[in-house]
Amino acid sequence: MFNLNPLTLRKINRFKEIKRGYWSFLLLSCLLVLSLFAELLINSKALVIKYNGEYSFPVLSDVRLGTEFGQSSSSEADYRALQRLFAEQGGDNFVVMPLVPWNPYEQDFSGDFPPTAPSVAGQHYLGTDVIGRDILARLVYGFRTAMGFALITMAISYAIGTAVGCAMGFFGGKFDLFVQRLIEVWSMVPFLYVIMILVSITQPTFTLFVGINVLFGWMGMTWYMRTMTYKESAREYVMAAKALGASTVRIIFHHILPNTMVMIVTLAPFTIAANITALTALDYLGLGLMPPTPSWGELLQQGKSNLDSPWIVASVVSSIVLVLVMVTFIGEAIRAAFDPKKFTRYV
């Protein structure tokens, strides 16, 4: 069983005492977990179908044709129509649909000309966008994309920045000077121009934007880790470890890195917020992910261009504000809980 040391437990307990940060963490974690299973909650495919005594699970299986269930269409079955048909016929046949029976790419022209206002009867709980796609579906799938981008970019950037920064602060000398000059030169490259050039010559993808943001995002953490490593390297416990013959790897990973983790933990929530904002801004400017990828920035652009349909801009702005506020509350709580002036560790 994995046991946390008393210092870490005190920090975690302190974090739990800061209620707005703790509850924001729980709520955001729940939203993230639910978004990972969005196909089971928001989808045009049925969860369960019972037809002539046999069960099928279209959401987990291959495409089921309409002719398999008595529909005239030879394409994929219309599960919403099938649900209504079975309900009218009575009997044992039934269809169980997700809570929101629309996928983020599907267009609905059955009612008024889009965009249509929120409707419970039409099961568009936040309405539709300008081409008839369900806004709630695109918000949830866009949230998953934004959070995935933010977390993956942060993890890779922090891994690179921590490794390079620790090496600069610990070894110093020519290596430190060389990397400093390299960072100074690379930081002068305009990020937005690089995005514009790459988008114009290649197809924008999720992987491409993660790579670009990592290329420009690792430098900030490098400076923090360099400073803290340089400071910790001069302390008595590191000198004692060197005198006892501890290897460089042990000194860095067992002694220095645990005492500099406060910087990583404190900055992580704010980096997540910055990454979400960056992707949303790029999508808003038309430099982000290719349509029809669900995106908060694309919805924001639609809302700005269609102010006479206030449900579009209201839904996406509320979602962005809610997520960024929760991330900010989490960051403030972590910063207070992991305050080095309150909890100090020297080993």
PDB file of C-alpha atoms in Angstrom, residues 80 102 105-116 122 124 128-134:
ATOM      1  CA  ARG A  80     -34.665   8.144 -32.866  1.00  0.00           C
ATOM      2  CA  TRP A 102     -27.627  13.869 -31.145  1.00  0.00           C
ATOM      3  CA  TYR A 105     -21.696  16.506 -36.293  1.00  0.00           C
ATOM      4  CA  GLU A 106     -25.329  15.724 -37.057  1.00  0.00           C
ATOM      5  CA  GLN A 107     -27.557  18.400 -38.609  1.00  0.00           C
ATOM      6  CA  ASP A 108     -31.248  18.722 -37.773  1.00  0.00           C
ATOM      7  CA  PHE A 109     -33.520  20.406 -40.329  1.00  0.00           C
ATOM      8  CA  SER A 110     -36.753  18.831 -39.101  1.00  0.00           C
ATOM      9  CA  GLY A 111     -38.052  22.004 -37.450  1.00  0.00           C
ATOM     10  CA  ASP A 112     -37.463  25.699 -38.039  1.00  0.00           C
ATOM     11  CA  PHE A 113     -34.566  26.941 -40.106  1.00  0.00           C
ATOM     12  CA  PRO A 114     -31.411  26.885 -37.930  1.00  0.00           C
ATOM     13  CA  PRO A 115     -30.247  28.194 -35.608  1.00  0.00           C
ATOM     14  CA  THR A 116     -33.150  27.059 -33.459  1.00  0.00           C
ATOM     15  CA  GLY A 122     -36.835  18.577 -29.942  1.00  0.00           C
ATOM     16  CA  HIS A 124     -31.958  20.303 -28.284  1.00  0.00           C
ATOM     17  CA  THR A 128     -28.757  24.374 -32.444  1.00  0.00           C
ATOM     18  CA  ASP A 129     -26.040  26.305 -34.215  1.00  0.00           C
ATOM     19  CA  VAL A 130     -26.213  27.993 -37.619  1.00  0.00           C
ATOM     20  CA  ILE A 131     -26.166  24.704 -39.548  1.00  0.00           C
ATOM     21  CA  GLY A 132     -28.442  22.737 -37.240  1.00  0.00           C
ATOM     22  CA  ARG A 133     -25.944  20.933 -34.993  1.00  0.00           C
ATOM     23  CA  ASP A 134     -26.760  20.411 -31.325  1.00  0.00           C
TER      24      ASP A 134
END
